[in-house]
C-alpha positions in Angstrom: -4.8 33.8 -4.8 -6.5 36.1 -7.3 -10.1 36.2 -8.7 -9.5 34.6 -12.0 -7.0 32.0 -10.6 -9.7 30.8 -8.1 -11.9 30.0 -11.0 -9.5 27.3 -12.2 -10.7 25.1 -9.3 -14.3 25.6 -10.4 -13.6 24.1 -13.9 -14.0 20.6 -12.6 -17.5 21.5 -11.4 -18.6 23.6 -14.3 -17.2 21.4 -17.1 -18.9 18.0 -16.7 -16.9 15.4 -18.7 -18.1 12.3 -20.4 -18.9 9.5 -17.9 -20.2 11.8 -15.2 -23.8 12.6 -14.5 -25.2 16.1 -15.0 -27.1 16.2 -11.8 -25.6 14.7 -8.7 -27.9 12.2 -6.9 -30.3 14.0 -4.6 -32.4 12.2 -2.0 -36.1 12.1 -2.7 -37.0 14.9 -0.3 -39.2 17.9 -0.9 -36.8 20.1 1.0 -34.2 19.7 -1.8 -36.5 21.4 -4.4 -35.9 22.8 -7.0 -33.2 20.0 -7.2 -33.0 17.7 -9.0 -35.4 19.2 -11.5 -33.5 22.5 -11.8 -29.8 22.2 -10.8 -27.2 24.9 -11.3 -29.7 27.1 -13.2 -30.7 24.5 -15.7 -33.4 21.9 -16.2 -31.9 18.4 -15.8 -33.6 16.0 -18.3 -37.1 17.0 -17.1 -40.6 16.3 -18.5 -43.8 17.8 -17.1 -46.6 15.3 -17.6 -50.4 15.8 -17.4 -53.0 13.1 -17.8 -56.0 15.5 -18.4 -56.4 18.9 -20.0 -58.1 20.0 -16.7 -54.7 19.9 -15.1 -52.8 22.1 -17.7 -53.4 25.1 -15.5 -51.7 23.5 -12.5 -48.8 22.4 -14.8 -48.5 26.0 -16.0 -48.2 27.2 -12.4 -45.4 24.7 -11.8 -43.6 25.5 -15.1 -43.7 29.2 -14.3 -42.1 28.5 -10.9 -39.3 26.3 -12.2 -38.7 28.5 -15.3 -38.0 31.4 -12.9 -35.2 29.4 -11.4 -33.5 28.7 -14.7 -30.6 31.0 -15.5 -28.8 29.3 -18.4 -28.1 26.1 -20.2 -24.9 25.7 -18.2 -24.3 22.1 -17.4 -22.8 20.1 -20.2 -21.4 16.7 -20.8 -18.5 17.0 -23.2 -17.0 14.4 -25.6 -13.6 13.4 -24.4 -12.4 12.1 -27.8 -10.6 15.3 -29.0 -7.3 17.0 -29.6 -8.7 20.4 -30.2 -6.6 22.4 -27.7 -4.6 25.6 -27.8 -2.4 27.2 -25.2 -2.0 31.0 -25.5 -0.6 33.9 -23.5 -2.6 36.8 -22.3 -1.7 39.0 -25.2 -2.5 36.4 -27.9 -5.5 35.3 -30.0 -6.9 31.8 -30.6 -6.3 31.6 -34.3 -3.6 29.1 -33.4 -6.3 26.4 -33.4 -6.3 26.5 -37.1 -9.2 24.6 -38.7 -10.7 22.3 -36.0 -11.9 19.3 -38.0 -12.2 15.5 -37.6 -8.5 15.1 -37.2 -8.7 17.1 -33.9 -12.3 16.5 -32.8 -13.7 13.1 -33.4 -17.4 13.2 -34.4 -17.1 15.9 -37.0 -17.7 14.9 -40.6 -14.9 14.5 -43.1 -15.4 12.6 -46.3 -17.6 12.4 -49.4 -21.2 13.4 -49.7 -23.2 11.8 -52.5 -25.4 14.1 -54.6 -27.1 12.8 -57.7 -24.8 9.8 -57.9 -21.7 12.0 -57.6 -19.4 12.3 -54.6 -18.2 15.6 -53.3 -15.4 15.9 -50.6 -16.2 18.1 -47.6 -15.3 18.6 -44.0 -17.1 20.0 -41.0 -15.0 22.6 -39.2 -14.7 25.2 -36.5 -12.5 28.2 -37.3 -11.4 31.1 -35.1 -9.8 34.2 -36.4 -7.3 36.6 -34.8 -10.4 38.7 -33.9 -10.9 36.4 -31.0 -8.2 37.4 -28.6 -7.4 37.6 -24.9 -7.6 41.1 -23.5 -6.7 42.6 -20.1 -7.4 45.7 -18.2 -4.0 47.1 -19.1 -5.8 48.2 -22.4 -7.8 51.3 -21.8 -10.8 49.9 -23.8 -11.1 47.1 -21.2 -10.1 48.9 -18.0 -13.1 47.4 -16.2 -11.9 43.9 -16.7 -9.9 44.3 -13.5 -7.8 41.2 -12.5 -9.7 38.9 -14.9 -8.5 38.3 -18.4 -11.3 38.0 -21.0 -11.6 36.5 -24.4 -13.1 39.3 -26.4 -14.1 38.5 -29.9 -15.1 40.5 -32.9 -18.1 39.9 -35.1 -17.4 37.2 -37.6 -14.5 35.7 -35.7 -16.2 32.4 -34.8 -17.1 30.1 -37.6 -18.8 26.7 -37.8 -19.8 24.9 -41.0 -18.8 22.8 -44.0 -15.9 23.6 -46.4 -16.1 21.8 -49.7 -12.9 20.6 -51.3 -15.0 19.7 -54.3 -17.4 22.6 -54.8 -20.9 21.5 -55.4 -22.4 22.7 -58.8 -25.8 24.3 -58.5 -27.3 22.2 -61.3 -26.5 19.0 -59.3 -28.9 20.0 -56.5 -32.7 20.1 -56.5 -35.7 19.1 -54.5 -35.3 15.6 -55.9 -31.4 15.6 -55.8 -30.8 16.9 -52.3 -27.4 17.7 -50.7 -27.7 16.1 -47.2 -25.8 17.5 -44.3 -25.8 17.0 -40.5 -25.6 20.6 -39.5 -25.1 21.4 -35.8 -26.3 17.9 -35.1 -29.5 18.4 -37.1 -30.2 16.6 -40.4 -31.0 19.1 -43.1 -31.1 18.9 -46.9 -30.0 21.7 -49.3 -32.5 21.6 -52.2 -31.2 24.5 -54.3 -28.1 26.6 -54.8 -28.8 30.2 -56.0 -26.1 30.8 -58.6 -27.3 34.3 -59.7 -28.6 36.1 -56.6 -26.9 38.4 -54.1 -26.2 37.7 -51.4 -25.1 34.0 -51.9 -27.8 31.7 -50.7 -29.2 28.2 -50.7 -32.6 26.8 -49.9 -33.0 24.0 -47.3 -35.5 21.5 -46.1 -35.2 21.8 -42.3 -38.4 20.1 -41.2 -38.3 17.4 -38.5 -39.7 14.3 -40.1 -41.5 11.8 -38.0 -43.5 8.6 -38.6 -46.5 8.0 -36.4 -49.0 5.2 -36.1 -52.7 6.2 -35.9 -53.4 7.5 -32.4 -49.7 8.0 -31.5 -48.3 11.3 -30.1 -45.0 13.2 -30.5 -43.5 16.0 -28.4 -42.1 18.8 -30.6 -40.7 22.0 -29.0 -43.1 21.9 -26.1 -46.2 21.0 -28.2 -48.0 17.6 -28.2 -48.7 16.4 -31.8 -51.2 13.6 -32.1 -52.0 11.6 -35.3 -55.7 11.2 -34.6 -56.7 9.2 -37.6 -55.5 8.3 -41.1 -57.5 8.4 -44.3 -56.5 7.3 -47.8 -55.0 10.7 -48.9 -55.2 12.8 -45.7 -54.9 12.7 -42.0 -56.4 14.3 -38.9 -53.8 15.9 -36.7 -54.2 17.4 -33.2 -51.7 19.9 -31.7 -52.4 20.9 -28.1 -56.2 20.4 -28.6 -56.5 22.0 -32.1 -57.4 19.4 -34.7 -57.2 19.9 -38.5 -57.4 17.7 -41.6 -54.2 17.8 -43.8 -54.0 16.4 -47.3 -50.9 14.8 -48.8 -48.2 17.3 -49.7 -50.1 20.1 -47.9 -49.2 22.0 -44.8 -51.3 23.5 -42.0 -50.4 26.0 -39.3 -51.3 25.3 -35.7 -51.5 28.3 -33.4 -48.7 30.8 -33.9 -45.8 28.3 -33.3 -45.6 25.2 -35.5 -46.7 23.9 -38.9 -47.4 20.4 -39.9 -47.0 19.0 -43.4 -48.3 15.6 -44.5 -45.5 13.8 -46.5 -47.1 10.4 -47.0 -49.7 8.0 -45.6 -49.7 4.3 -45.0 -53.4 3.6 -45.1 -54.9 0.3 -44.1 -58.4 0.0 -45.5 -58.9 -3.3 -43.6 -58.1 -1.8 -40.3 -57.6 2.0 -40.3 -56.3 1.8 -36.7 -53.2 0.1 -38.2 -52.5 3.0 -40.5 -49.6 5.4 -40.2 -48.3 8.6 -41.7 -45.1 10.6 -42.2 -45.3 14.2 -40.9 -42.9 17.1 -41.3 -42.9 19.5 -38.4 -41.4 23.1 -38.6 -41.5 26.2 -36.5 -43.5 29.0 -38.0 -41.4 32.0 -39.1 -38.2 30.0 -39.5 -36.9 30.6 -43.0 -35.8 27.8 -45.3 -33.5 30.2 -47.1 -29.9 30.5 -45.9 -28.6 33.8 -47.3 -25.1 35.1 -46.5 -25.3 37.6 -43.6 -29.0 36.8 -42.8 -30.2 35.7 -39.4 -29.6 32.1 -38.5 -32.9 30.9 -37.1 -33.0 27.1 -37.7 -33.5 26.4 -34.0 -35.0 29.7 -32.8 -37.3 32.2 -34.4 -36.2 35.6 -33.3 -38.9 38.3 -33.1 -36.3 40.8 -34.4 -34.1 39.2 -36.9 -31.3 41.6 -36.2 -31.1 40.2 -32.7 -30.1 36.7 -33.8 -26.6 36.0 -32.3 -25.5 34.0 -35.4 -25.8 34.8 -39.2 -25.4 32.6 -42.2 -21.9 32.4 -43.9 -22.5 31.1 -47.4 -20.0 31.3 -50.3 -20.9 30.4 -53.9 -17.9 30.6 -56.3 -17.9 32.5 -59.6 -19.2 29.4 -61.4 -22.2 29.0 -59.2 -20.8 26.2 -57.1 -21.3 25.9 -53.3 -17.9 26.4 -51.6 -18.8 27.1 -48.0 -21.9 26.7 -45.9 -21.9 27.7 -42.2 -22.5 30.4 -39.6 -20.5 33.1 -37.9 -21.2 35.2 -34.8 -23.2 38.4 -35.6 -22.0 40.5 -32.6 -18.7 41.2 -31.1 -18.2 40.6 -27.4 -16.1 43.1 -25.6 -18.3 44.5 -22.9 -18.8 42.6 -19.7 -22.1 44.4 -19.2 -23.5 44.6 -22.8 -25.7 47.5 -23.6 -28.3 45.2 -25.1 -29.5 41.9 -23.6 -29.3 40.0 -26.8 -25.6 40.8 -27.2 -22.9 38.4 -25.8 -20.4 39.2 -23.1 -16.7 38.2 -23.4 -15.8 35.0 -21.4 -13.2 34.5 -18.8 -11.7 31.4 -17.2 -14.2 28.5 -17.0 -16.4 30.4 -19.5 -17.9 28.9 -22.7 -19.1 30.0 -26.0 -21.8 27.5 -27.0 -22.8 27.0 -30.6 -26.5 26.7 -31.5 -28.4 23.6 -30.7 -26.0 22.9 -27.8 -23.8 21.3 -30.4 -20.4 22.3 -29.4 -18.5 24.6 -27.0 -15.4 26.7 -27.1 -14.2 26.4 -23.4 -11.6 28.5 -21.6 -10.4 25.5 -19.7 -7.7 26.8 -17.4 -4.9 29.2 -16.5 -1.7 27.4 -15.7 -0.6 29.0 -12.4 -2.1 29.3 -8.9 0.6 31.2 -7.0 1.1 35.0 -6.6 3.3 37.1 -4.4 2.0 40.5 -3.3 4.1 43.6 -3.0 3.5 47.0 -1.5 5.3 50.3 -1.7 4.6 52.9 1.1 6.2 56.2 2.2 7.3 57.6 5.5 8.3 61.2 6.2 10.5 60.2 9.2 12.0 56.8 9.8 15.1 55.6 11.7 17.0 52.5 10.4 19.7 50.6 12.4 22.1 48.1 11.0 21.7 44.8 12.9 25.3 43.9 12.1 26.8 47.2 13.4 24.6 49.3 15.7 26.8 52.4 15.0 25.4 52.4 11.5 22.1 54.1 11.2 20.0 56.8 9.5 17.8 58.9 11.8 14.5 60.5 11.1 14.8 60.5 7.3 12.2 60.1 4.5 12.0 56.4 3.6 10.3 54.4 0.9 9.4 50.9 2.0 9.1 48.1 -0.6 7.7 45.0 1.1 6.4 41.5 0.3 4.5 39.8 3.1 4.7 36.5 1.2 8.5 35.8 1.3 12.1 37.0 0.9 11.8 37.7 -2.8 14.0 40.8 -3.0 17.6 40.1 -4.1 20.6 42.4 -3.8 24.0 40.9 -4.5 23.8 37.3 -3.3 21.4 37.9 -0.5 17.6 37.8 -0.3 15.4 40.1 1.7 11.7 40.4 2.8 11.7 44.2 2.7 13.7 46.9 1.0 14.1 50.5 2.2 15.2 53.6 0.2 16.4 56.1 2.7 16.9 59.7 1.7 19.5 61.8 3.5 19.9 65.6 3.5 22.7 67.1 5.6 22.4 70.8 6.3 20.2 71.2 3.2 23.0 69.9 1.0 22.0 67.2 -1.6 23.4 63.8 -0.5 21.3 61.1 -2.1 19.5 57.8 -1.3 20.7 54.7 0.4 19.5 51.1 0.0 18.7 49.0 3.1 17.4 45.4 3.3 15.5 43.5 6.0 15.6 39.7 6.5 14.7 37.5 9.4 17.8 38.8 11.4 17.0 42.5 11.0 17.9 45.4 8.8 21.1 45.7 6.9 22.7 48.7 5.2 23.4 47.7 1.6 24.9 50.9 0.3 27.9 52.3 2.2 27.1 55.7 1.0 24.2 57.8 -0.4 24.0 57.2 -4.1 22.3 58.9 -7.0 21.1 55.6 -8.4 21.1 51.8 -7.6 18.9 48.7 -8.2 17.9 45.4 -6.9 15.7 42.6 -8.3 12.6 40.6 -7.5 13.4 36.9 -7.6 10.0 35.1 -7.9 8.8 34.6 -11.4 10.5 31.6 -13.0 10.1 33.1 -16.5 11.4 36.5 -15.4 13.7 36.0 -12.4 15.4 39.4 -12.7 12.6 41.9 -12.5 14.6 45.0 -11.7 13.7 47.9 -9.4 15.8 50.8 -10.1 15.9 54.2 -8.5 17.6 57.4 -9.7 17.5 61.0 -8.4 16.0 63.2 -11.0 15.9 66.4 -9.0 18.1 67.4 -6.0 16.3 67.6 -2.7 13.0 66.9 -4.4 12.3 63.5 -6.0 13.4 60.0 -6.9 12.4 58.2 -10.1 11.5 54.6 -9.4 11.3 52.1 -12.3 10.2 48.4 -12.2 11.4 46.6 -15.3 10.1 43.1 -16.3 10.4 41.2 -19.6 7.0 42.4 -20.8 6.4 45.7 -19.1 8.1 48.7 -17.5 6.4 50.7 -14.7 7.5 54.1 -13.6 6.6 56.4 -10.7 8.0 59.4 -8.9 8.7 59.7 -5.2 8.6 63.3 -4.2 10.5 62.7 -1.0 10.9 66.4 -0.1 7.1 66.4 0.6 6.7 62.6 1.0 4.2 61.7 -1.7 3.9 60.2 -5.2 3.8 63.0 -7.7 0.7 64.8 -6.1 0.1 64.9 -2.4 -2.9 62.7 -1.3 -4.4 62.7 -4.8 -4.5 60.4 -7.7 -3.1 61.8 -10.9 -2.8 60.0 -14.3 0.9 60.6 -14.2 1.4 58.9 -10.8 2.3 55.7 -12.7 3.0 54.8 -16.3 3.2 51.3 -17.6 4.8 50.9 -21.1 4.3 54.7 -21.4 0.5 54.5 -20.7 -0.7 56.8 -17.9 -2.6 54.7 -15.4 -2.6 56.6 -12.1 -6.4 57.3 -12.2 -7.6 53.8 -13.1 -10.4 52.7 -10.9 -9.9 49.0 -11.5 -6.9 46.7 -11.1 -4.6 46.7 -14.1 -3.7 43.2 -15.3 -0.6 42.9 -17.5 0.1 40.3 -20.2 2.4 38.1 -18.1 -0.2 37.9 -15.3 1.3 40.6 -13.0 -1.2 43.3 -12.0 -1.3 46.6 -10.2 -4.1 46.9 -7.7 -6.6 49.8 -8.2 -4.2 52.6 -8.9 -6.5 55.5 -8.1 -7.5 54.5 -4.6 -4.0 53.5 -3.7 -2.4 56.6 -4.9 -4.9 58.6 -2.9 -3.3 56.9 0.1 0.2 57.3 -1.3 0.9 53.7 -1.8 1.4 51.2 -4.6 0.2 47.6 -4.6 1.2 45.0 -7.2 1.3 41.3 -7.5 3.5 39.0 -9.6 2.7 35.4 -10.7 5.2 32.6 -10.1 5.3 32.1 -13.8 4.0 33.9 -16.9 0.3 33.0 -17.3 -0.8 30.8 -20.2 -4.4 29.9 -20.9 -5.7 26.6 -22.3 -8.7 26.7 -24.7 -10.5 23.6 -25.9 -13.3 22.8 -28.3 -15.7 20.0 -27.4 -18.7 18.4 -28.9 -21.6 18.4 -26.4 -22.9 15.0 -25.5 -25.8 16.4 -23.5 -26.9 19.6 -21.9 -28.9 21.0 -19.1 -31.9 22.7 -20.7 -33.6 26.1 -20.3 -37.0 24.4 -20.8 -38.8 21.3 -19.6 -40.6 19.1 -22.1 -44.4 19.3 -21.8 -46.0 15.9 -22.3 -49.1 13.9 -21.8 -49.3 10.6 -19.9 -49.9 8.7 -23.2 -46.3 9.5 -24.3 -43.1 7.6 -23.6 -41.3 9.3 -20.7 -38.7 6.6 -20.1 -35.8 8.7 -21.4 -36.0 11.4 -18.7 -34.2 11.6 -15.4 -36.8 13.8 -13.7 -40.6 14.0 -14.1 -43.1 16.5 -12.8 -46.4 14.5 -12.7 -49.5 16.7 -12.5 -52.8 15.1 -11.7 -53.8 12.0 -9.7 -53.7 8.3 -10.7 -57.3 8.5 -11.9 -56.3 10.7 -14.8 -52.5 10.3 -15.1 -51.2 6.8 -15.9 -47.6 7.8 -15.1 -48.7 9.1 -11.7 -50.5 5.8 -11.1 -47.3 3.9 -12.0 -45.2 5.9 -9.6 -47.8 5.7 -6.8 -48.0 1.9 -7.4 -51.7 1.8 -8.2 -53.5 0.4 -11.2 -54.6 3.0 -13.7 -57.2 4.4 -13.5 -57.3 4.6 -9.7 -60.1 6.9 -8.8 -61.8 7.9 -5.6 -60.5 6.1 -2.5 -58.5 3.7 -4.7 -56.3 6.7 -5.6 -54.9 6.8 -2.0 -55.7 10.6 -1.9 -58.3 11.8 0.6 -61.3 13.6 -0.5 -60.7 17.4 -1.0 -57.0 16.9 -0.4 -53.9 16.8 -2.5 -50.5 15.1 -2.2 -47.1 16.6 -3.0 -44.6 13.8 -3.1 -41.1 12.9 -4.3 -40.8 9.4 -5.5 -37.7 7.6 -6.9 -38.3 4.7 -9.2 -35.2 3.1 -10.7 -33.1 5.9 -12.2 -36.1 8.3 -12.4 -37.2 10.8 -9.8 -40.8 12.2 -9.9 -42.4 15.2 -8.2 -46.0 14.2 -7.9 -48.6 17.0 -7.5 -52.0 15.3 -7.4 -55.3 16.2 -5.9 -58.7 14.5 -5.3 -60.0 16.7 -8.2 -58.8 19.6 -10.4 -59.1 22.3 -7.8 -57.1 20.3 -5.3 -54.3 19.6 -7.8 -54.2 23.4 -8.5 -53.9 24.2 -4.8 -51.0 21.8 -4.4 -49.2 23.3 -7.5 -49.6 26.8 -6.0 -48.2 25.5 -2.7 -45.0 24.2 -4.5 -44.7 27.5 -6.4 -45.0 29.7 -3.3 -41.5 30.8 -2.3 -42.7 31.2 1.3 -43.8 27.5 1.5 -41.8 25.2 3.6 -41.7 21.7 2.0 -40.2 18.9 4.0 -40.0 15.1 3.9 -40.8 12.8 1.0 -44.6 13.5 1.1 -47.0 16.2 2.3 -50.8 16.4 2.3 -52.3 19.8 1.6 
C-alpha cells in the first residue's frame, strides 16, 4: 500500500465530524500533559485564568510552554448538512464544483438583504477555478511530489464571498443606511460604495460591538476589557491594566493592539453601578476599506501587507453598483517546501485549505482505491530455462529479461495467467535468431513461443479500468537490443534492453533516455513518477543505476473526492487569556494560575470558599501545588502557590521539558 493511499485511513482521525468531540477524553493525570490542553498540535477550548496581576508572569511562562507545542489549527468539527462534493481524476481540476451555495451547503446565505427599505437578492458562495488542479510527479514542474498527488492552485483560484443578483446602488448605502452581511461568520456592515475610485472598493464597519454593565469584563483577542465606571456622556475603560476615559462617539487606542470606541451609554443617575455602555472593539491597523486586490486583514493585521494570504475581490459595475464582494487567495501553492514561510503549500489526501476565521474548509477527503500490485523488471546475462511440461525444451545460458510480480499471477498470455514472464534471447553461432517468451506459474516455467521471434506481447490483467495493459517487445537491432513498450489507456512507457551487453541503454548508469513515458524522458528522475491513473514508476534514477525497473499499478484508476464544509468549531492556535471575574463556563479546559486566595475559579475547583488564604487554602507555606482536576465536563490544570514566587516556581516546573510530572497532584 502506497504513501498517499495510507493517508485515506487517517481521514477519520483528522476530519472530525459533527457529533464527535475534538479532544478525546483524557484521564486527569499530569503525565498526560500537554493533553488535553494541547492535542494534535492545537489548543482545545482552553482559557488561562489568573486571579491577580501578580501571577501574570507565571501565566506567561505556561503560555509560552504550551504555545511552543502548537503546530496548527488542525482539528475541526465540520457541518454534515452538505452536498458540496466533487469526484475528480488525477489529471483534473476542481472547477466541477461550480458555485457552492446554499443549495449544496446548508448554512450559507441565499435570499434578500434589506438596505434602506429595499431588498436586494444575493447569495454567499465558494468558487474554484480550473487553476486549482490535481498534479502528479509525472509533470517535470512537480517531480518532487513523488507518489503523492497534490492539489496545486494558482493565485485567485479560490473565491469566497457574496454575489449580488440585484446589484446594490452606491447611493443606497451610507453610515445610516448600512448593507449588513455575515462575512466568514462575522457580522459586518458596508457603509459606503466607492463608485468613482480605482480599484473598486467599499468601506466597512468591522468592529465587534459589545454591551457591558458597569464593572463587567470581556475577553477580546487575548485582552481583558473592563467597563470600570459609566458617566452621563463618557465611560472609564480598562484594558489589561491601562485605564482611559472615552467620550461618546470617540475612540481610544490601548497599547499597540486594540482600539475601543464608545457607541452609547445607559447611565443611571440614581445608581451609577446599574449603568451600562455599548463599546466597539477593533484591532489597530486593520483597515475598514476593502479595495480590490488589497490585503484582507479583517481577522489578522499582517506586519507586511503583501504577506496576507487572502486579498479582497470587489467588483463595482459601470453604474457604480456593488456586484461582488469577497476574497481570493493571494498566492499560488505549487511547492511542497515554499520559499517563503507565509506562502501556502499544496495539499494532498486528508489535507485542507481553511478559509479565514476558521469559517469553512476545502477538504481532500479520500482516494477511492487501496490496492496496488508491484512489478519489477530485471536482467540476467546468463540464465537457463526448462519447460516443466517437456524437459527436452530449454534455453541454456542465455540473456534473459525477467518481468515479475510478487503479488499475484497478473500476467496473461493467451488464456493463461502467470506470476513471472521471461524474455529469452538466443544467438546461435553469432547469427541473429530473436527472443522467446516464457511464463512461470505455480507449476513451473512454460515456453510460450515455439520459436524465437522478432516481436510478441502479453498483458497485465489487474486494473479493472484497464485490463489489457500490454507489454510488447520488438527487436530493433540485430544482436544488440530489444525495445520494450508498456501501453496503458492513459500512458505509454518505453525502454531499451541492450541484451548484447545486458543493461538498459547505458551500463550501470542512469540516463534520461532510459525510459520515456508519453514521450517525456524520465530516466534520471530522483523521485517516484506518479501517473494520472495512479500507476507509478519507482525512483527511475536509482533503479536504472542497478539496471532494473520497478512500477506499481492500482486495482482501478484513482479518483479523488473533495468536499467543502462549514466549520462548526476548531482547535485554536491560541488560548484565551482571562481573569477569574470572567465567565469560563464555555471552555473544556482551564489553566488556573494562582491559589484560592486570589483566584476564585481555583477556589471552586479546589472545593474551598473564596477567598481561601493561608492554611485555609490547603497549600503548605512556601510550597505550590500542580494538580489536574475534572469537574463536570471541564478539566483544569491548577498551578497555585502559597504566594507569588511559589506559583512562579510551579509554572516553571510544568514548562521544564526535563520535568517528570505524574499522578493527579504534585507538591513542589
